[in-house]
mmCIF file with all atom_site columns, C-alpha atoms in Angstrom:
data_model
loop_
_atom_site.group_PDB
_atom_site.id
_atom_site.type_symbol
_atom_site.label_atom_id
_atom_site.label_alt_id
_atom_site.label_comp_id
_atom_site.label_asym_id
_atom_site.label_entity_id
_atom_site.label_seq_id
_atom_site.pdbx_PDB_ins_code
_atom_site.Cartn_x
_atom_site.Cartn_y
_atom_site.Cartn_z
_atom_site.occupancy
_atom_site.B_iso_or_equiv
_atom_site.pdbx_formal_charge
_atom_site.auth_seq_id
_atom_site.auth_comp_id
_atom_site.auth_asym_id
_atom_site.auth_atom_id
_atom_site.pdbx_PDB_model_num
ATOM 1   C CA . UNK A 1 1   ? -40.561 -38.663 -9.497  1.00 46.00 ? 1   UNK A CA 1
ATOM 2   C CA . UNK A 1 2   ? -39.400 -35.695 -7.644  1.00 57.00 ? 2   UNK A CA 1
ATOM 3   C CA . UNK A 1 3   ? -39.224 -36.204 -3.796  1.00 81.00 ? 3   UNK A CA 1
ATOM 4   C CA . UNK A 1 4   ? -41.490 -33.826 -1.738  1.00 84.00 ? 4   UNK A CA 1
ATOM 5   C CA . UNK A 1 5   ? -42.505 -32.816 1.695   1.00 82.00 ? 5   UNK A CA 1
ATOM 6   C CA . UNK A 1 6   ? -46.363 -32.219 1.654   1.00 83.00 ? 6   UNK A CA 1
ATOM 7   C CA . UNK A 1 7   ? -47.711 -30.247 4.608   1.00 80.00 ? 7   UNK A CA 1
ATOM 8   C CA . UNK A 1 8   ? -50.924 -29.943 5.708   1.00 75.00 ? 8   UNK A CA 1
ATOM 9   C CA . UNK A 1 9   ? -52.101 -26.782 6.930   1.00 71.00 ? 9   UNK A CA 1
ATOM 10  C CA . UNK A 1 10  ? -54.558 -25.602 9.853   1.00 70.00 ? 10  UNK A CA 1
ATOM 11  C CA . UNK A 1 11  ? -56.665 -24.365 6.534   1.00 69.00 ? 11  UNK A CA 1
ATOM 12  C CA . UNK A 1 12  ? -56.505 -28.133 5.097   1.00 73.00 ? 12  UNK A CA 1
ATOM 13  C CA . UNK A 1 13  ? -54.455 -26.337 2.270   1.00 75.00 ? 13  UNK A CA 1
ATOM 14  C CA . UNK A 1 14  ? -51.334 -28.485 1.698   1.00 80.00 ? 14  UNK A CA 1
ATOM 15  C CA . UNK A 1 15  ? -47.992 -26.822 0.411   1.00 80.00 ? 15  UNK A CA 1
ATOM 16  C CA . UNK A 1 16  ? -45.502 -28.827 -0.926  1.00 84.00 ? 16  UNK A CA 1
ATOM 17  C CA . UNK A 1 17  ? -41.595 -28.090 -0.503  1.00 86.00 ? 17  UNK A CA 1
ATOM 18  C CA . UNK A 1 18  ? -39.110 -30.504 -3.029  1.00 91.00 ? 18  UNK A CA 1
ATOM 19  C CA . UNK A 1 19  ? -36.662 -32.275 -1.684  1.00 92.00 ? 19  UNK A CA 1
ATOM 20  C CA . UNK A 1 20  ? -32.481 -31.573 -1.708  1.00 92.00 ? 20  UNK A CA 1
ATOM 21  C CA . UNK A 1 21  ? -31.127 -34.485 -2.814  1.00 90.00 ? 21  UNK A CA 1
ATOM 22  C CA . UNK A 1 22  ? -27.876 -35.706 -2.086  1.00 90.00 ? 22  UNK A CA 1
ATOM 23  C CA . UNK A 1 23  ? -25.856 -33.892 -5.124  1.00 91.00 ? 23  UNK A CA 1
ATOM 24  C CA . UNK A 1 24  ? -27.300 -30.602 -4.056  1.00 93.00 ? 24  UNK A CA 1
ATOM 25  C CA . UNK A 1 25  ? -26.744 -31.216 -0.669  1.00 92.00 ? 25  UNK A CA 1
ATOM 26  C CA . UNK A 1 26  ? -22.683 -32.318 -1.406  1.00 92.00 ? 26  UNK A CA 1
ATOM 27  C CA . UNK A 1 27  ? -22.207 -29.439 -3.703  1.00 94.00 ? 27  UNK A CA 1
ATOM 28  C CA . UNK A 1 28  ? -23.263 -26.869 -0.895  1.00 94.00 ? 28  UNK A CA 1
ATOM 29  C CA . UNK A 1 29  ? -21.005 -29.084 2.043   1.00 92.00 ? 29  UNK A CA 1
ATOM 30  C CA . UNK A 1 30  ? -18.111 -28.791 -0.828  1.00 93.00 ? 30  UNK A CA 1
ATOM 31  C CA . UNK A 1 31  ? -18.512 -25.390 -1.182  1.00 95.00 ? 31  UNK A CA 1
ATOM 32  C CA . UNK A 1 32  ? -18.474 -24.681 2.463   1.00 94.00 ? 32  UNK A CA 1
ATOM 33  C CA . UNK A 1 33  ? -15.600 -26.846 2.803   1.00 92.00 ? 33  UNK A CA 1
ATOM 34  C CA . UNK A 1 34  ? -13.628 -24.666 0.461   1.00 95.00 ? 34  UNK A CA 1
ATOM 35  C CA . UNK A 1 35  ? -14.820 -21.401 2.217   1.00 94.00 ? 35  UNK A CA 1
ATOM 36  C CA . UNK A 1 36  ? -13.748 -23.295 5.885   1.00 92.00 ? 36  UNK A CA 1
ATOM 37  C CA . UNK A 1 37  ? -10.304 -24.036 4.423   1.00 91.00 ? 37  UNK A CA 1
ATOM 38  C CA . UNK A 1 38  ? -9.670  -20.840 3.085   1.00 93.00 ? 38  UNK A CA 1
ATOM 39  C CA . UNK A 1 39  ? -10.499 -19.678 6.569   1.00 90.00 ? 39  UNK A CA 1
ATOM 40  C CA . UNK A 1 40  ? -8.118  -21.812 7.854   1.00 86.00 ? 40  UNK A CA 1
ATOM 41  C CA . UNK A 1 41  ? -5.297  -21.351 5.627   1.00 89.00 ? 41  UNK A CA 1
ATOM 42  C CA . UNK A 1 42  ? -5.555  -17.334 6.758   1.00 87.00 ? 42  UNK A CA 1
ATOM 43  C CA . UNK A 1 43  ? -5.616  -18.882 10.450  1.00 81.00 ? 43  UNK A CA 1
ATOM 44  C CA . UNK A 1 44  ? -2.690  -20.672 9.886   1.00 80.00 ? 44  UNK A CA 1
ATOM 45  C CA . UNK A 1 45  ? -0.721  -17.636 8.402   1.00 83.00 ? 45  UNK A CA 1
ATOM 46  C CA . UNK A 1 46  ? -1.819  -15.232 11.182  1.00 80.00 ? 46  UNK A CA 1
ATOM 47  C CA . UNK A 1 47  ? -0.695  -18.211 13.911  1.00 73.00 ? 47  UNK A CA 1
ATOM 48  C CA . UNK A 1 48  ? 2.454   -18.502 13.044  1.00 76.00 ? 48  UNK A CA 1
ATOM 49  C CA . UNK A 1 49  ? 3.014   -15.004 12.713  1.00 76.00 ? 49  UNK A CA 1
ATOM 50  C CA . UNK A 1 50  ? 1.281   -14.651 16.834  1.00 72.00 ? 50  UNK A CA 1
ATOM 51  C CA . UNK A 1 51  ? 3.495   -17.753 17.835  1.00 70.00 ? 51  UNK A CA 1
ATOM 52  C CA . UNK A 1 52  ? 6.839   -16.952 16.503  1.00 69.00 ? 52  UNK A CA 1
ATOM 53  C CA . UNK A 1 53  ? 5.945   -13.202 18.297  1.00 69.00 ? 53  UNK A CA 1
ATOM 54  C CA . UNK A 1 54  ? 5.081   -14.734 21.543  1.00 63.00 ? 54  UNK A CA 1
ATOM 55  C CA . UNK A 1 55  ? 7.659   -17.319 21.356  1.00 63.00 ? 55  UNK A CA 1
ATOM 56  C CA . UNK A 1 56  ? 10.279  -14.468 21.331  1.00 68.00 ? 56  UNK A CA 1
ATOM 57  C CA . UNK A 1 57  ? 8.636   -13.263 24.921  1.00 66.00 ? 57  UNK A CA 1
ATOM 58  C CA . UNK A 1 58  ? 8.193   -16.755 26.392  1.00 65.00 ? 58  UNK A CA 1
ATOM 59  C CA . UNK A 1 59  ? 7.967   -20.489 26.139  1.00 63.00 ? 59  UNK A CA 1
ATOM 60  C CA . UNK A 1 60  ? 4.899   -20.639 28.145  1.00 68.00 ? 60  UNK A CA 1
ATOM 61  C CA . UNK A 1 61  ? 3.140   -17.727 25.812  1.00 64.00 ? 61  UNK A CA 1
ATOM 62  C CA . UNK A 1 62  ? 4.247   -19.353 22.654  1.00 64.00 ? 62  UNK A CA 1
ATOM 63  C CA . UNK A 1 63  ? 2.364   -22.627 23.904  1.00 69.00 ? 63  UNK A CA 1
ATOM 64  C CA . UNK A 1 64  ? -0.954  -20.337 25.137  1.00 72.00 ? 64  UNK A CA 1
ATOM 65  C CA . UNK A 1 65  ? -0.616  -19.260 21.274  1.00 67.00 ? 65  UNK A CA 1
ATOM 66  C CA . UNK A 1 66  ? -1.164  -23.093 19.928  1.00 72.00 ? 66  UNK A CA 1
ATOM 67  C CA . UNK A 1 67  ? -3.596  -23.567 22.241  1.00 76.00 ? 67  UNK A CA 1
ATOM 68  C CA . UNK A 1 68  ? -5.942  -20.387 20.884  1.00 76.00 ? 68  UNK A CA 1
ATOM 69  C CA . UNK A 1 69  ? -5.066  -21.556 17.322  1.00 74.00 ? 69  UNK A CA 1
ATOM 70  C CA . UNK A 1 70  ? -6.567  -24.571 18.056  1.00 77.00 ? 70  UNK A CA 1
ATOM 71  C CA . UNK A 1 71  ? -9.413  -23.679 19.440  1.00 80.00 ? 71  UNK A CA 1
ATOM 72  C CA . UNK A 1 72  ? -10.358 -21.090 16.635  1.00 79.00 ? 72  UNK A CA 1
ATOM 73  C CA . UNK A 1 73  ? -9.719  -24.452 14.173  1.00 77.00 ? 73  UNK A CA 1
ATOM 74  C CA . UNK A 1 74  ? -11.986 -26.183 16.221  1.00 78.00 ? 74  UNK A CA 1
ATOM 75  C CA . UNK A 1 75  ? -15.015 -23.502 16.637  1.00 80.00 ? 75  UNK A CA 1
ATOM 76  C CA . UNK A 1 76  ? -14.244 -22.894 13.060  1.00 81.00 ? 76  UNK A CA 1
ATOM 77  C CA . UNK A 1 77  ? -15.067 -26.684 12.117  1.00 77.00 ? 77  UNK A CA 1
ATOM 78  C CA . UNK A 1 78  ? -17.705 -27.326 14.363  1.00 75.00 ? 78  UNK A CA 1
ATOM 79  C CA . UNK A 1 79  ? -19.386 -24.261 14.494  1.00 89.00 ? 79  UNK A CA 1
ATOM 80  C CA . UNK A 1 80  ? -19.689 -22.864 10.702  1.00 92.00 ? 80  UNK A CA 1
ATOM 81  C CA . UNK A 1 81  ? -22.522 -24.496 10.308  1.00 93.00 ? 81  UNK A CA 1
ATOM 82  C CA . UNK A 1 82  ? -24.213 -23.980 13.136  1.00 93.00 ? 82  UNK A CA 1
ATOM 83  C CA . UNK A 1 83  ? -23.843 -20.799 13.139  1.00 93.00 ? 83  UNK A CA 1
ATOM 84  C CA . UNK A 1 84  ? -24.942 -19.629 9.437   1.00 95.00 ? 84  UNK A CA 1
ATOM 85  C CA . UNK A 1 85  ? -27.784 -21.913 9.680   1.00 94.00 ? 85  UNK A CA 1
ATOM 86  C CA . UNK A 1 86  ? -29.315 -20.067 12.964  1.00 94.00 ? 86  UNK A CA 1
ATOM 87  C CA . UNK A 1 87  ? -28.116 -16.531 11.780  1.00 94.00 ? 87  UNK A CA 1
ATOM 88  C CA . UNK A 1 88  ? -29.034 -17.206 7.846   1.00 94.00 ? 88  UNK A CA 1
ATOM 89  C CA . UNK A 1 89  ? -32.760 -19.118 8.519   1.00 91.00 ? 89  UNK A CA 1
ATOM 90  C CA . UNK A 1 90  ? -31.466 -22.150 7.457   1.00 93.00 ? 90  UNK A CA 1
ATOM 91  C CA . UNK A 1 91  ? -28.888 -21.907 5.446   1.00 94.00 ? 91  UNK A CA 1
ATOM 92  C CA . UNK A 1 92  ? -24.910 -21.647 4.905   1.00 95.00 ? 92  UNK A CA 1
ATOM 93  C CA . UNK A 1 93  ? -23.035 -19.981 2.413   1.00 95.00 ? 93  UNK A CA 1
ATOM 94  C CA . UNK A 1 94  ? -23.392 -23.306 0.058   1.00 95.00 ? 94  UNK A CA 1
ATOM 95  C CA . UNK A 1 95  ? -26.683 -23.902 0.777   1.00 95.00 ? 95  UNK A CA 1
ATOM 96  C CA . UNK A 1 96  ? -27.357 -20.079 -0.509  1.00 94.00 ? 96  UNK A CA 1
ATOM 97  C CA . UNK A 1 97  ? -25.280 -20.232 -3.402  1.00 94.00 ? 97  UNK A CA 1
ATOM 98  C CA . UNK A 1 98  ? -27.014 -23.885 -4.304  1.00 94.00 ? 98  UNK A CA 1
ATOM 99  C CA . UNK A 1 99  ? -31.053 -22.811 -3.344  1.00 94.00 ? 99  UNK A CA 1
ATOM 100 C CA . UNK A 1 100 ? -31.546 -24.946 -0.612  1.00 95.00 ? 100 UNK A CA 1
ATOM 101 C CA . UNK A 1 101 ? -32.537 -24.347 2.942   1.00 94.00 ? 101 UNK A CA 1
ATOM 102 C CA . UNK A 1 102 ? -33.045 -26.193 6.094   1.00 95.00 ? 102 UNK A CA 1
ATOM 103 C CA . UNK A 1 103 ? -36.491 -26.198 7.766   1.00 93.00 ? 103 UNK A CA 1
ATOM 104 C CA . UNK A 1 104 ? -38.239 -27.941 10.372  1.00 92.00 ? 104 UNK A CA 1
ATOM 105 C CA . UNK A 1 105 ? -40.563 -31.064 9.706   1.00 91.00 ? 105 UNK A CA 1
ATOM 106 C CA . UNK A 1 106 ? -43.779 -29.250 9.741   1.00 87.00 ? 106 UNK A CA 1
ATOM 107 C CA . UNK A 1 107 ? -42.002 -26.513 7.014   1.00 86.00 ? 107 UNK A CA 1
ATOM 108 C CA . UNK A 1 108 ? -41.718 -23.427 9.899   1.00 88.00 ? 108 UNK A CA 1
ATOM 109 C CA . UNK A 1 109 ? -38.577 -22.007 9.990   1.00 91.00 ? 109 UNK A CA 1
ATOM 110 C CA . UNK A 1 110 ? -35.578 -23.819 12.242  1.00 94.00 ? 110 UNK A CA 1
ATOM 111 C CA . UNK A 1 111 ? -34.329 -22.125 15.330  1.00 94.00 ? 111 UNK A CA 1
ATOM 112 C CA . UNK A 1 112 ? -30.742 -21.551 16.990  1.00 94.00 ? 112 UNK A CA 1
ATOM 113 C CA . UNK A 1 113 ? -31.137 -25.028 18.727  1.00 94.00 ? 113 UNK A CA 1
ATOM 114 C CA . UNK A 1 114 ? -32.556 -27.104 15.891  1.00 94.00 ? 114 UNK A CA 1
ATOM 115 C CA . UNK A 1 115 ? -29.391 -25.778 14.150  1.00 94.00 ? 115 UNK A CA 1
ATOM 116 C CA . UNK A 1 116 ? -26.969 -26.389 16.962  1.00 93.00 ? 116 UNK A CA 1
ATOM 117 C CA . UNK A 1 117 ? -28.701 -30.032 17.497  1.00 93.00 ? 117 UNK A CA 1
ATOM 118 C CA . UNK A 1 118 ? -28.393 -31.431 13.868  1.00 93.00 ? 118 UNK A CA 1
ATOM 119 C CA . UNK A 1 119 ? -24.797 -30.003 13.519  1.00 90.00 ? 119 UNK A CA 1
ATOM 120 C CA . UNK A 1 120 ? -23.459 -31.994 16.410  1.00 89.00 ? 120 UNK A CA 1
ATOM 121 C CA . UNK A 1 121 ? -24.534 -34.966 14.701  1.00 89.00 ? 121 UNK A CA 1
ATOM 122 C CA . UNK A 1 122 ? -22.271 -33.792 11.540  1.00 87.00 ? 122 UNK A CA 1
ATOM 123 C CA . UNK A 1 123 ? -19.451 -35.573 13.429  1.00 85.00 ? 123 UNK A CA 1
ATOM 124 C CA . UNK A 1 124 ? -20.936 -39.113 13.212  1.00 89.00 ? 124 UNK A CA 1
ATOM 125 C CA . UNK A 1 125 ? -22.446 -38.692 9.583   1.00 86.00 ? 125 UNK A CA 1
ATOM 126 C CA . UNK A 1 126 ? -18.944 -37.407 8.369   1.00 83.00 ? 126 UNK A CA 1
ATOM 127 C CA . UNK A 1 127 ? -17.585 -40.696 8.767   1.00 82.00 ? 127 UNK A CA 1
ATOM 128 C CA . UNK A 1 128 ? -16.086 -42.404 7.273   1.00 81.00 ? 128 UNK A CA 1
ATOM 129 C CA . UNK A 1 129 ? -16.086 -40.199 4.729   1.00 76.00 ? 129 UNK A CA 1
ATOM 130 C CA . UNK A 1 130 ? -19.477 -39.010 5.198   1.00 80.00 ? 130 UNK A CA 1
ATOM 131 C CA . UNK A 1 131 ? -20.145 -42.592 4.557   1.00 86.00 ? 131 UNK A CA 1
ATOM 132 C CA . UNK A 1 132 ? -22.850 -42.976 7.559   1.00 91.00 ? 132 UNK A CA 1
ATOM 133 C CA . UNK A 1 133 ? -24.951 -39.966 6.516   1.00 88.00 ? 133 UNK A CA 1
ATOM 134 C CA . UNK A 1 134 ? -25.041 -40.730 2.787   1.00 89.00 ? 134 UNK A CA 1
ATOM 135 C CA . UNK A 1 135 ? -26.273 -44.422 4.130   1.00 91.00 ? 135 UNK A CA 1
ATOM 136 C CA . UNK A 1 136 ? -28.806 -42.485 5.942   1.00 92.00 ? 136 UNK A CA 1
ATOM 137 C CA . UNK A 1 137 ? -30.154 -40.127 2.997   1.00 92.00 ? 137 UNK A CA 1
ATOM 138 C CA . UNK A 1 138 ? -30.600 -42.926 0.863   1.00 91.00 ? 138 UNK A CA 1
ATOM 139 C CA . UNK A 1 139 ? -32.724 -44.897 2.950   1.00 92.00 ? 139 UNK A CA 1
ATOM 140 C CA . UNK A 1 140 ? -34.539 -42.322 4.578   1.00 90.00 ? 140 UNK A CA 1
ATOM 141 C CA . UNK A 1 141 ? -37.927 -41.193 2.402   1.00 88.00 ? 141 UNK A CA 1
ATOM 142 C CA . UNK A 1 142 ? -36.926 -37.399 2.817   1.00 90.00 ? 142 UNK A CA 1
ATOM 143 C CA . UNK A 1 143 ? -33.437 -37.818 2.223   1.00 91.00 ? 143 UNK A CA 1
ATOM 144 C CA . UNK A 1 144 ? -32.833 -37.252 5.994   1.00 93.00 ? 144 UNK A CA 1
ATOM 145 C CA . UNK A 1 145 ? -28.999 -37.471 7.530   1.00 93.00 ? 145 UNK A CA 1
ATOM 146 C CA . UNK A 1 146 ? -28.871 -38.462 11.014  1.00 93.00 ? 146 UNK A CA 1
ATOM 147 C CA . UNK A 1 147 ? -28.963 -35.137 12.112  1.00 93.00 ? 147 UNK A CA 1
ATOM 148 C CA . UNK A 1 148 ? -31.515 -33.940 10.937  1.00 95.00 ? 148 UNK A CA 1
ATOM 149 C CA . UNK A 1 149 ? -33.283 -36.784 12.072  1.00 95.00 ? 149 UNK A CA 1
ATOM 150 C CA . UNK A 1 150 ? -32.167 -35.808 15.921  1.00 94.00 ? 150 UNK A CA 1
ATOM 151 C CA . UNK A 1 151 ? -33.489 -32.098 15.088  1.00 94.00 ? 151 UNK A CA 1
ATOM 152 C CA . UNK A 1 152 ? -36.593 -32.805 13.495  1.00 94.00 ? 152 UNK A CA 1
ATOM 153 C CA . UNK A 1 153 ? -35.509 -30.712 9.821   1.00 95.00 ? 153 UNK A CA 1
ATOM 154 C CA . UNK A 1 154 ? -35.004 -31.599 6.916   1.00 94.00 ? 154 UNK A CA 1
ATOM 155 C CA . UNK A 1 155 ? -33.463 -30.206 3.232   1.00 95.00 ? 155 UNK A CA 1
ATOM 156 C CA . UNK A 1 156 ? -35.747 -28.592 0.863   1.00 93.00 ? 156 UNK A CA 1
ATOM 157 C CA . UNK A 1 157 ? -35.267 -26.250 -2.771  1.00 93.00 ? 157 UNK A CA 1
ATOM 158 C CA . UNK A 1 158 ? -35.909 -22.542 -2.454  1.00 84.00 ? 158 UNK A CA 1
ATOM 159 C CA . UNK A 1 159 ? -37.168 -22.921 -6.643  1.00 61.00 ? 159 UNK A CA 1
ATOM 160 C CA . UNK A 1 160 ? -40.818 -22.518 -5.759  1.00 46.00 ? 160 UNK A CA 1
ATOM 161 C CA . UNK A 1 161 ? -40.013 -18.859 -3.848  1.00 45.00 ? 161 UNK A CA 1
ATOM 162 C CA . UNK A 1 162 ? -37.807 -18.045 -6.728  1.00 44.00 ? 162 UNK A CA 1
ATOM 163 C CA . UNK A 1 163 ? -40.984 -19.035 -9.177  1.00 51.00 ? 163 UNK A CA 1
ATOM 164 C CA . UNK A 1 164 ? -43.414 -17.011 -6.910  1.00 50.00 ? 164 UNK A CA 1
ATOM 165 C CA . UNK A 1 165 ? -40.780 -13.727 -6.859  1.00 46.00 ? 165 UNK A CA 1
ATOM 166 C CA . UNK A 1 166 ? -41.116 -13.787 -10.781 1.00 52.00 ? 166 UNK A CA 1
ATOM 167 C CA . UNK A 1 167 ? -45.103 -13.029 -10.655 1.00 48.00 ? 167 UNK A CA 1
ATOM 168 C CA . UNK A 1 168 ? -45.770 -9.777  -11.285 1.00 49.00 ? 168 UNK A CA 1
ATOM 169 C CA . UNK A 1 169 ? -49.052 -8.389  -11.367 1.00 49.00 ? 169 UNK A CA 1
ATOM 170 C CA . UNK A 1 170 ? -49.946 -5.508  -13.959 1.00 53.00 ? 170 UNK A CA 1
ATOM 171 C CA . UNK A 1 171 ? -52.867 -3.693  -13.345 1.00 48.00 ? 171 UNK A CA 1
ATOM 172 C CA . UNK A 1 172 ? -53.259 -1.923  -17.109 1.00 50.00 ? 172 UNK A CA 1
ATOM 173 C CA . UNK A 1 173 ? -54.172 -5.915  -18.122 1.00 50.00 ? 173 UNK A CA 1
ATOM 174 C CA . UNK A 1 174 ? -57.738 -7.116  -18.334 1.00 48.00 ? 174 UNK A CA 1
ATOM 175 C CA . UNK A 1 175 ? -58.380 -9.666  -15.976 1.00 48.00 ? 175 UNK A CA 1
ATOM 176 C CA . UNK A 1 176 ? -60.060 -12.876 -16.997 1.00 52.00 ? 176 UNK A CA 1
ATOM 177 C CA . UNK A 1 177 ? -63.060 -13.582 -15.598 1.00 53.00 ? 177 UNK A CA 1
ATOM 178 C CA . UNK A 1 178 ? -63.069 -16.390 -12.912 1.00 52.00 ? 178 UNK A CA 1
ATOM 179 C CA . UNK A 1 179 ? -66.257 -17.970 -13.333 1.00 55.00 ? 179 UNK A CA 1
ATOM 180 C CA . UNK A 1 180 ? -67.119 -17.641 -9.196  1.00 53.00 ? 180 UNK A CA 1
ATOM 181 C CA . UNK A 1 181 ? -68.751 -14.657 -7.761  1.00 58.00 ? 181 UNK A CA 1
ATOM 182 C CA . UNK A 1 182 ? -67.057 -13.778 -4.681  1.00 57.00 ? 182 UNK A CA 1
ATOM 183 C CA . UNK A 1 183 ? -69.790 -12.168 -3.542  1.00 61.00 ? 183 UNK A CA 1
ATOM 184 C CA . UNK A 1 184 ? -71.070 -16.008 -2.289  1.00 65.00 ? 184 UNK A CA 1
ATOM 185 C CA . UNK A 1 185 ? -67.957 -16.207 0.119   1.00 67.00 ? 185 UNK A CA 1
ATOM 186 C CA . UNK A 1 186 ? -69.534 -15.875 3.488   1.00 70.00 ? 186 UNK A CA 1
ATOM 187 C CA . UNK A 1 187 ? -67.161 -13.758 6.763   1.00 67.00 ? 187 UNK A CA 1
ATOM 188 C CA . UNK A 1 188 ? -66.100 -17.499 7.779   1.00 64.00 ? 188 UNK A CA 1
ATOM 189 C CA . UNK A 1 189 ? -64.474 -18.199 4.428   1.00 67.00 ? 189 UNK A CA 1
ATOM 190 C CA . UNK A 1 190 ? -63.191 -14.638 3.748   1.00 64.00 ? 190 UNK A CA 1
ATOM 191 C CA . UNK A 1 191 ? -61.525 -14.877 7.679   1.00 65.00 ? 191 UNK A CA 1
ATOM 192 C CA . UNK A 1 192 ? -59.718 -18.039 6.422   1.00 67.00 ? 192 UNK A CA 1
ATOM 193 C CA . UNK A 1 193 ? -58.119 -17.271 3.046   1.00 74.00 ? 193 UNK A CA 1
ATOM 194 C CA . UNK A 1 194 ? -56.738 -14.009 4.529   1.00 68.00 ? 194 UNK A CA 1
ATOM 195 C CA . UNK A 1 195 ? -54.979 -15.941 7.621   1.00 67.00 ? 195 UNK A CA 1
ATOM 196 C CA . UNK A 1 196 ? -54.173 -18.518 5.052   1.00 68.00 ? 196 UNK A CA 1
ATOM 197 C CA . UNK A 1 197 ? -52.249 -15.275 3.075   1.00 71.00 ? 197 UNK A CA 1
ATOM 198 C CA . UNK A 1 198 ? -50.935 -13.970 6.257   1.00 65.00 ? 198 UNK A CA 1
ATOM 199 C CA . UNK A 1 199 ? -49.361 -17.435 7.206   1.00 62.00 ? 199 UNK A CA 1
ATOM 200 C CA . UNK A 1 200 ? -47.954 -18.243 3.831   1.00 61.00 ? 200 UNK A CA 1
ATOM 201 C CA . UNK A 1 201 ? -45.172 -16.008 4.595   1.00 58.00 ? 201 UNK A CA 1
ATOM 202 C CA . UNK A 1 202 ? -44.241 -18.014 8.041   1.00 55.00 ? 202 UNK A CA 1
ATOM 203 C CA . UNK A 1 203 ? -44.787 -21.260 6.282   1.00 55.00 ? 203 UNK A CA 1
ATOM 204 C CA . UNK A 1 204 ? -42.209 -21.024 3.107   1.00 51.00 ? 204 UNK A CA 1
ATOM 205 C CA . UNK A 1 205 ? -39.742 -18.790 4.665   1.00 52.00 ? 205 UNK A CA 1
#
């Protein structure tokens, strides 16, 4: 059975959101691996090209040189992530390319520091090997790594939106009779499908 996150709305209307898994989830960290290394390979090249110029001025400018490059490698690693998921609504490069997203718990949308706070737990699930948080998905009932256990978020499949983009409405076509006259729908009821319809946006995005 597929894994899902069912949330209950104000309107008592739940949506349900299926869960990554951890083969979707590696495929989009591989993925952004290959995209930070590629980064890094360009870093490397355009290092060496700023040390060996600075060296030629100084010893003590050649060394402020490493000490940049380093830095960038280490923003690079830690931030990537962090960074795409707060800018991108939840999701990274891999995570586009695969159809998955990061939300919060109660399926809003994550902020900057939900993003920040679950990345900076990506250093204790990576190891060994990203050993601890592959421990963690498989216990955890919504396949949950640490961090997102700090942040409150968890992994879901964008297949639902793609499903909903693919309904098309033509208005040449006879509609089917429903079988319930709206006309019983009293102001109460009409007042809560349309904030229900105005919500659905902020809940799935």
């Amino acid at each position: 059975m597929e894994d899902k996150l069912t949330i209950e709305t104000p309107e008592q209307i739940p949506l349900e959101f299926p869960l990554a898994g951890i083969g979707s989830r590696f495929l989009a960290a591989a993925l952004d691996t290959l995209i930070q290394f590629a980064v890094l390979i360009v870093m490397v090249v355009i290092g060496l090209l700023v040390f060996a110029g600075l060296s030629t001025i100084s010893e003590k400018a050649g060394l402020w040189g490493i000490a940049i490059y380093v830095l960038g490698a280490f923003t690079l690693q830690s931030g990537y992530f962090a960074f795409f998921e707060a800018v991108w609504n939840g999701q990274t490069p891999g995570k586009r390319y695969v159809h998955i997203r990061v939300i919060k718990d109660s399926g809003r949308p994550i902020t900057t520091y939900e993003a920040v706070l679950r990345n900076l737990m990506r250093i204790v699930d990576s190891v060994p090997g990203y050993g601890i948080g592959i421990l963690s998905m498989l216990i955890s009932s919504q396949n949950k790594r640490l961090g997102d256990f700090v942040a409150g978020t968890v992994v879901v499949h964008e297949n639902p939106l793609a499903d909903q983009a693919k309904v098309s409405w033509n208005p040449t076509q006879t509609a089917a009779p429903s079988g319930y006259d709206v006309g019983q729908l009293t102001p109460e009821e009409f007042q809560l499908i349309e904030t229900f319809l105005l919500r659905r946006g902020q809940l799935c995005d």
